[in-house]
Structure formats: structure tokens, C-alpha cells
Coordinates of C-alpha atoms and ligand atoms in Angstrom, one line a residue:
M17 CA -100.1 -66.5 14.7
P18 CA -100.2 -68.3 18.0
A19 CA -97.6 -71.0 18.6
K20 CA -98.1 -74.6 17.6
I21 CA -98.3 -76.8 20.7
I22 CA -95.7 -79.6 21.0
D23 CA -97.8 -82.4 22.2
G24 CA -95.5 -84.4 24.5
K25 CA -98.4 -86.8 25.6
K26 CA -99.0 -87.9 22.0
M27 CA -95.2 -88.2 21.1
A28 CA -94.6 -90.1 24.4
Q29 CA -97.6 -92.6 23.7
E30 CA -96.3 -93.2 20.1
L31 CA -92.7 -94.0 21.6
R32 CA -94.1 -96.3 24.2
E33 CA -96.2 -98.2 21.6
Q34 CA -93.0 -98.7 19.5
L35 CA -91.1 -99.8 22.6
A36 CA -93.8 -102.3 23.4
E37 CA -93.6 -103.8 20.0
K38 CA -89.7 -104.1 20.3
I39 CA -90.1 -105.7 23.8
K40 CA -92.4 -108.4 22.6
K41 CA -89.6 -109.6 20.4
L42 CA -87.2 -110.2 23.3
D43 CA -86.8 -113.6 24.9
K44 CA -86.7 -112.0 28.3
K45 CA -88.4 -108.9 29.6
P46 CA -86.2 -105.9 30.4
H47 CA -86.2 -105.4 34.3
L48 CA -86.1 -102.0 36.0
A49 CA -85.5 -101.9 39.7
V50 CA -86.6 -98.6 41.5
I51 CA -85.4 -97.7 45.0
L52 CA -87.9 -95.4 47.0
V53 CA -86.9 -94.4 50.5
G54 CA -89.5 -93.0 52.8
N55 CA -92.9 -91.5 52.1
N56 CA -92.6 -88.3 50.2
D57 CA -96.0 -87.9 48.5
A58 CA -94.7 -86.5 45.2
S59 CA -91.9 -89.2 45.0
S60 CA -94.4 -92.0 45.6
I61 CA -96.7 -90.7 42.8
Y62 CA -93.7 -90.4 40.4
V63 CA -92.5 -94.0 41.3
R64 CA -96.1 -95.3 40.8
N65 CA -96.4 -93.7 37.4
K66 CA -93.0 -95.0 36.3
Q67 CA -93.8 -98.5 37.4
K68 CA -97.2 -98.5 35.6
A69 CA -95.6 -97.2 32.4
A70 CA -92.9 -99.9 32.6
L71 CA -95.4 -102.5 33.1
E72 CA -97.6 -101.3 30.3
V73 CA -94.8 -101.5 27.8
G74 CA -94.2 -105.2 28.9
M75 CA -91.2 -104.5 31.3
D76 CA -90.7 -106.0 34.7
C77 CA -90.5 -103.3 37.3
N78 CA -89.9 -104.0 41.0
V79 CA -90.1 -101.2 43.5
Y80 CA -87.9 -101.5 46.6
H81 CA -89.8 -99.3 49.2
L82 CA -87.6 -98.7 52.2
S83 CA -88.6 -97.0 55.4
E84 CA -87.8 -93.3 56.0
H85 CA -85.3 -94.4 58.7
T86 CA -83.2 -96.7 56.6
G87 CA -79.5 -96.0 57.0
Q88 CA -77.3 -95.0 54.2
E89 CA -75.3 -98.3 54.4
D90 CA -78.4 -100.4 54.0
V91 CA -79.4 -98.3 50.8
L92 CA -75.8 -98.8 49.5
D93 CA -76.1 -102.4 50.3
L94 CA -79.3 -102.7 48.1
V95 CA -77.7 -100.8 45.3
N96 CA -74.7 -103.1 45.4
R97 CA -77.0 -106.2 45.3
L98 CA -78.8 -104.9 42.4
N99 CA -75.6 -103.9 40.6
V100 CA -74.6 -107.6 40.5
N101 CA -78.0 -109.1 40.0
A102 CA -77.9 -110.3 36.3
D103 CA -81.7 -110.2 36.2
V104 CA -81.8 -106.4 36.7
D105 CA -81.1 -104.1 33.6
G106 CA -81.7 -100.7 35.2
I107 CA -81.6 -99.1 38.5
L108 CA -83.4 -96.0 39.4
V109 CA -83.0 -94.2 42.9
Q110 CA -86.0 -91.9 43.3
L111 CA -84.9 -88.5 44.6
P112 CA -84.9 -86.7 46.9
L113 CA -83.6 -89.2 49.5
P114 CA -84.2 -88.4 53.1
A115 CA -81.7 -85.8 54.6
H116 CA -79.6 -88.3 56.6
I117 CA -78.6 -90.0 53.3
D118 CA -76.0 -88.5 51.0
S119 CA -77.7 -88.8 47.5
E120 CA -74.4 -88.3 45.8
V121 CA -72.9 -91.4 47.5
I122 CA -75.9 -93.6 46.6
I123 CA -76.1 -92.3 42.9
N124 CA -72.5 -92.7 42.4
A125 CA -72.7 -96.3 43.5
V126 CA -75.1 -97.3 40.7
D127 CA -73.3 -99.3 38.1
Y128 CA -72.9 -97.0 35.1
K129 CA -74.3 -99.7 32.7
K130 CA -77.5 -99.8 34.8
D131 CA -77.6 -96.1 35.5
V132 CA -80.8 -95.5 33.6
D133 CA -81.3 -92.1 35.1
G134 CA -77.9 -91.0 33.7
F135 CA -77.2 -89.1 36.9
G136 CA -74.0 -90.7 37.7
P137 CA -70.6 -89.1 37.1
Y138 CA -69.5 -91.7 34.5
N139 CA -72.5 -91.1 32.2
A140 CA -72.5 -87.4 33.0
G141 CA -68.8 -87.3 32.0
L142 CA -69.3 -89.3 28.7
L143 CA -72.1 -86.9 27.8
A144 CA -69.9 -83.9 28.5
N145 CA -67.2 -85.4 26.3
N146 CA -69.7 -86.1 23.5
E147 CA -69.2 -89.9 23.8
R148 CA -71.9 -92.5 23.9
A149 CA -73.6 -92.1 27.3
M150 CA -76.9 -93.1 29.2
V151 CA -78.5 -89.7 28.8
A152 CA -80.8 -88.4 31.5
A153 CA -84.4 -88.8 30.6
T154 CA -85.7 -85.2 30.8
P155 CA -82.9 -83.8 28.4
K156 CA -83.3 -86.8 26.1
G157 CA -87.0 -86.0 25.9
V158 CA -86.4 -82.4 25.3
W159 CA -83.9 -83.2 22.4
Y160 CA -86.4 -85.6 20.9
M161 CA -89.1 -83.0 20.8
L162 CA -86.8 -80.5 19.3
K163 CA -85.6 -82.8 16.6
K164 CA -89.2 -83.6 15.7
T165 CA -90.3 -80.1 15.5
V166 CA -87.2 -78.0 14.6
G167 CA -85.4 -80.8 12.6
D168 CA -81.8 -79.8 12.1
L169 CA -80.5 -78.0 15.3
T170 CA -77.1 -76.9 13.7
G171 CA -76.2 -73.4 14.7
K172 CA -79.4 -72.6 16.6
H173 CA -78.9 -70.5 19.7
A174 CA -80.4 -72.4 22.6
V175 CA -80.7 -70.5 26.0
I176 CA -81.3 -72.7 29.0
I177 CA -82.4 -71.2 32.3
G178 CA -81.1 -73.4 35.0
R179 CA -77.8 -75.4 35.5
S180 CA -78.9 -78.3 37.7
K181 CA -77.0 -81.6 37.5
I182 CA -80.0 -83.6 36.4
V183 CA -81.7 -81.1 33.9
G184 CA -79.9 -77.9 33.0
R185 CA -76.4 -79.2 32.6
P186 CA -77.1 -82.5 30.6
T187 CA -79.6 -80.5 28.4
A188 CA -76.8 -78.0 27.6
S189 CA -74.3 -80.8 26.9
L190 CA -76.7 -82.6 24.6
L191 CA -77.7 -79.6 22.6
L192 CA -74.0 -78.6 22.3
N193 CA -73.3 -82.1 21.1
H194 CA -76.0 -81.6 18.4
D195 CA -74.2 -78.3 17.2
C196 CA -76.3 -75.7 18.9
T197 CA -74.8 -72.6 20.2
V198 CA -75.6 -72.9 24.0
T199 CA -76.0 -70.3 26.7
I200 CA -76.5 -71.6 30.2
T201 CA -78.2 -69.1 32.6
H202 CA -78.8 -69.5 36.3
R203 CA -80.0 -67.8 39.5
Q204 CA -76.9 -65.4 39.6
T205 CA -77.2 -64.4 35.8
R206 CA -77.6 -60.6 35.4
N207 CA -80.1 -59.5 32.7
L208 CA -81.7 -62.9 32.3
Q209 CA -84.4 -61.4 30.1
D210 CA -81.7 -60.1 27.5
F211 CA -80.2 -63.6 27.1
C212 CA -83.7 -65.1 26.7
K213 CA -84.6 -62.7 24.0
Q214 CA -81.6 -63.9 21.9
A215 CA -82.7 -67.6 21.9
D216 CA -84.0 -69.5 18.9
I217 CA -84.6 -72.3 21.4
L218 CA -85.6 -71.2 24.9
I219 CA -85.6 -73.9 27.5
A220 CA -86.9 -73.1 31.0
A221 CA -85.7 -75.4 33.9
C222 CA -85.5 -73.2 37.0
G223 CA -88.7 -74.2 39.1
C224 CA -90.0 -70.6 39.0
P225 CA -93.7 -70.4 38.2
K226 CA -94.5 -68.5 35.0
L227 CA -91.1 -66.7 35.1
V228 CA -90.7 -66.3 31.4
K229 CA -92.9 -63.5 30.0
K230 CA -93.9 -62.7 26.4
D231 CA -91.4 -59.7 26.2
W232 CA -88.5 -62.3 27.0
V233 CA -89.1 -64.2 23.9
K234 CA -87.9 -63.6 20.3
D235 CA -90.7 -63.7 17.7
G236 CA -90.8 -67.3 16.4
A237 CA -88.6 -68.9 19.1
V238 CA -89.3 -72.5 20.1
V239 CA -90.0 -72.6 23.8
I240 CA -89.7 -75.6 25.9
D241 CA -90.9 -75.5 29.5
I242 CA -89.4 -78.1 31.8
G243 CA -90.7 -76.6 35.0
M244 CA -93.3 -78.3 37.1
N245 CA -94.7 -76.1 39.8
R246 CA -97.9 -75.7 41.8
L247 CA -99.5 -72.2 41.7
D248 CA -102.8 -71.7 43.4
G249 CA -103.3 -75.4 43.5
R250 CA -102.6 -75.9 39.8
L251 CA -99.7 -77.4 37.9
C252 CA -97.8 -74.8 35.8
G253 CA -94.5 -74.4 34.1
D254 CA -91.7 -71.9 34.3
V255 CA -93.3 -70.1 31.3
D256 CA -96.2 -67.9 31.2
F257 CA -97.9 -70.1 28.6
E258 CA -100.9 -67.9 27.8
E259 CA -98.6 -64.9 27.1
V260 CA -95.7 -66.6 25.5
K261 CA -97.8 -68.7 22.9
E262 CA -98.6 -65.4 21.3
V263 CA -95.0 -64.8 20.1
A264 CA -93.4 -68.5 20.0
S265 CA -93.6 -70.6 16.9
Y266 CA -93.7 -73.9 19.1
I267 CA -94.4 -74.2 22.7
T268 CA -94.7 -77.1 25.2
P269 CA -97.7 -77.1 27.6
V270 CA -97.5 -78.0 31.2
P271 CA -98.9 -80.6 31.9
G272 CA -98.7 -82.7 28.7
G273 CA -95.4 -81.5 27.4
V274 CA -91.9 -82.6 28.8
G275 CA -93.3 -84.6 31.6
P276 CA -94.7 -87.6 29.6
M277 CA -91.6 -87.5 27.5
T278 CA -89.4 -88.0 30.5
I279 CA -91.1 -91.2 31.4
A280 CA -90.9 -92.5 27.8
M281 CA -87.3 -91.8 27.5
L282 CA -86.6 -93.5 31.0
L283 CA -88.2 -96.7 29.5
E284 CA -86.0 -96.3 26.3
N285 CA -82.9 -96.1 28.5
V286 CA -84.0 -99.4 30.3
Y287 CA -84.4 -101.0 26.9
D288 CA -81.0 -99.8 25.9
S289 CA -79.3 -100.8 28.9
C290 CA -80.9 -104.3 28.6
H291 CA -79.3 -104.5 25.1
S292 CA -75.9 -103.5 26.1
I293 CA -75.9 -105.6 29.2
R294 CA -77.1 -108.7 27.5
K295 CA -75.2 -107.8 24.4
I296 CA -78.1 -108.3 22.1
E297 CA -78.2 -106.6 18.7
K298 CA -80.9 -104.1 18.2
Ligands
NAD28 P1 -83.1 -77.2 40.7 O1 -83.7 -76.4 41.8 O2 -82.1 -78.2 41.0 O3 -82.4 -76.2 39.7 C1 -82.9 -75.0 39.4 C2 -82.0 -74.2 38.5 O4 -82.5 -73.0 38.1 C3 -80.7 -73.8 39.3 O5 -79.6 -73.9 38.5 C4 -80.9 -72.2 39.6 O6 -79.7 -71.5 39.6 C5 -81.8 -71.8 38.5 N1 -82.7 -70.8 38.9 C6 -83.6 -70.7 39.9 N2 -84.2 -69.6 39.9 C7 -83.8 -68.9 38.9 C8 -84.1 -67.5 38.5 N3 -85.0 -66.8 38.9 N4 -83.5 -67.1 37.3 C9 -82.6 -67.9 36.7 N5 -82.3 -69.2 37.0 C10 -82.9 -69.6 38.2 O7 -84.3 -77.7 39.8 P2 -84.3 -79.0 38.7 O8 -84.2 -80.3 39.4 O9 -83.3 -78.7 37.7 O10 -85.7 -78.6 38.2 C11 -86.1 -77.5 37.5 C12 -87.6 -77.6 37.2 O11 -87.9 -78.6 36.3 C13 -88.5 -77.8 38.4 O12 -89.7 -77.1 38.3 C14 -88.8 -79.3 38.4 O13 -89.9 -79.7 39.0 C15 -88.8 -79.5 36.9 N6 -88.5 -80.9 36.4 C16 -89.3 -81.3 35.5 C17 -89.2 -82.6 35.1 C18 -90.1 -83.1 34.0 O14 -90.1 -84.3 33.6 N7 -91.0 -82.3 33.5 C19 -88.1 -83.4 35.4 C20 -87.2 -82.8 36.3 C21 -87.5 -81.5 36.7

């Protein structure tokens, strides 16, 4: 029987509606500040989508669009001003930054309480230690989808393709913290297919169009496709959806799977940071 589709668009819409209701009850709107440097087309689209989503749920969202030639010190200066601005609850630095700017320096400068992307070392460390952290939006969205579809994750074997700081690693930490047995694979992994075949939950986050084939997937596995690639002008994931849906029990489509959940979880992080900064009870 073909896999059931995990509808990220619908789940995200529900979460955003619930968030909008909660925001209505606040005295003051949560405020997200977004820093965009340069004119990368994809980044501009991502920022526009995030701003639109934030405004739709009733948040304030200011985009600080700096020119391509802005120096690192000026970007740092802006981050520091936003860090101490009591009106700002969350700061997001859209990546990638232009090559002359050290992204690590900028990301590490964001106050951990306002680090709504969860990319800074303090939040990454808390997550790795299984302590309360601001969790990066994509892994958090993946976890939410899994909880909704699989339910109890205890003892499930999750295999993750990809070990990046912003996707693969935090996803692994999050699932480990929820009692999965986790295998992280990457570009240097030998016999990748053999690892994938052992997965109860297979998560692809490698940026390789349609890498995961039907014979890489165990019958009945849950397959989460984080990849967002262009192939022949069309958006596709890291999983060969048409093939793999024949063997998986659940599968996320691309588009309409993890992507919308990422934005919904970012908004949740802004809401959460607003509560912890303003010390409001939820
Ligand atoms: P990245 O390039 O930083 O990391 C890719 C990882 O995959 C690396 O750890 C690398 O070792 C591994 N890898 C690459 N090729 C491999 C191969 N052939 N076999 C095994 N491992 C391999 O990328 P990223 O930022 O982690 O993003 C991964 C994918 O997820 C991209 O397609 C990106 O566009 C997508 N993404 C989607 C969302 C979303 O909201 N849906 C968010 C972030 C990233």
C-alpha cells in the first residue's frame, strides 16, 4: 500500500492559526527582527515569506536590509543594537552572508535569548546536553511531524543523512533526546544505502536531488525529506518520492512537507522568546 502523505502545509497552517489566537491575548505583539545582507534571490524570497508569515499571525517583523558591501563590523553593530533593544524578541540573520563576512562571528554575537534560529553555540550546546534550548526551526518541525504521525519515538532507529550545524546535527540531538537510537551519516559514510535500509525513521538532509531510492528504504519506514533542490527547473527533495512512497508507511512531499513547518516553528520560537524575555506565563 502506498505511503500516507505527511501534509506539512496543513499542519503548519493549524499551528499558525493557534499561534495567532495566542498572540491576540498578549498586551504587546512579539517582534522579530530579520537581518538580510545583499541581494541573493533565494534569501530575499525566504525573508519575504518569513516576514509575511510573521505579520499574518499578528507579530511585528522588521527587515534590516543591508547592502552587499556592508562590512562585518557594521553587521555586528546592528546585531548588538538589536540585542539590547528591549522591543525586539527575536533576531534572525538570513544565511548565507556575503563571503567577506564571517557568518560564525555574526551568529555567535546574537543574544542566546533572542536566537530564534537556534544556530548559536549556546543553544546548540544546551540541545546537545538535553537541556531546555531554543531549537532550530527545521529540526523542531521534523520532530513535531514525527510526534504527530509516529507518536512514541522511544527506541526507534532514526538514520539521518547529513551532519550540518543547522539541520543534520540538531535533528540528531533532538531525536536522541526523545529516546531514538540515532545514526548520523554524511558525505564520507561508506555503504550509505545499508545504513538507510536499517532505519525505522529515515531523514534526508543532504541536498542531493532524489538520492534516496526505493531499495534504500525498509518496508514501512517513515521518511522525512528535508532536502530542497532544483532539478530540471522543478523543486524536489533528497528522496525519490515517486519510488519511495511505494515502500514507506509515511512520507513528506517536497514542496509541502518540511518547508512550511520550518516557518511555523520559527514563529513559535519568536513567541517563546517573547515569553521568556518578558517573563510572561504561558
Ligand atoms: P549542507 O550542505 O550544509 O550539509 C549537507 C550535509 O549532507 C553534509 O553534512 C554532507 O556531508 C551531507 N552529504 C552531502 N552529500 C551527501 C551524500 N551524497 N551522501 C551522504 N551525505 C551527504 O546542507 P544543509 O544546510 O544541511 O541542507 C541540506 C538540505 O536541506 C538542502 O537541500 C537544503 O536546501 C535543505 N534545507 C531545507 C530546509 C527546509 O525548511 N525544508 C531548511 C534547511 C535546509
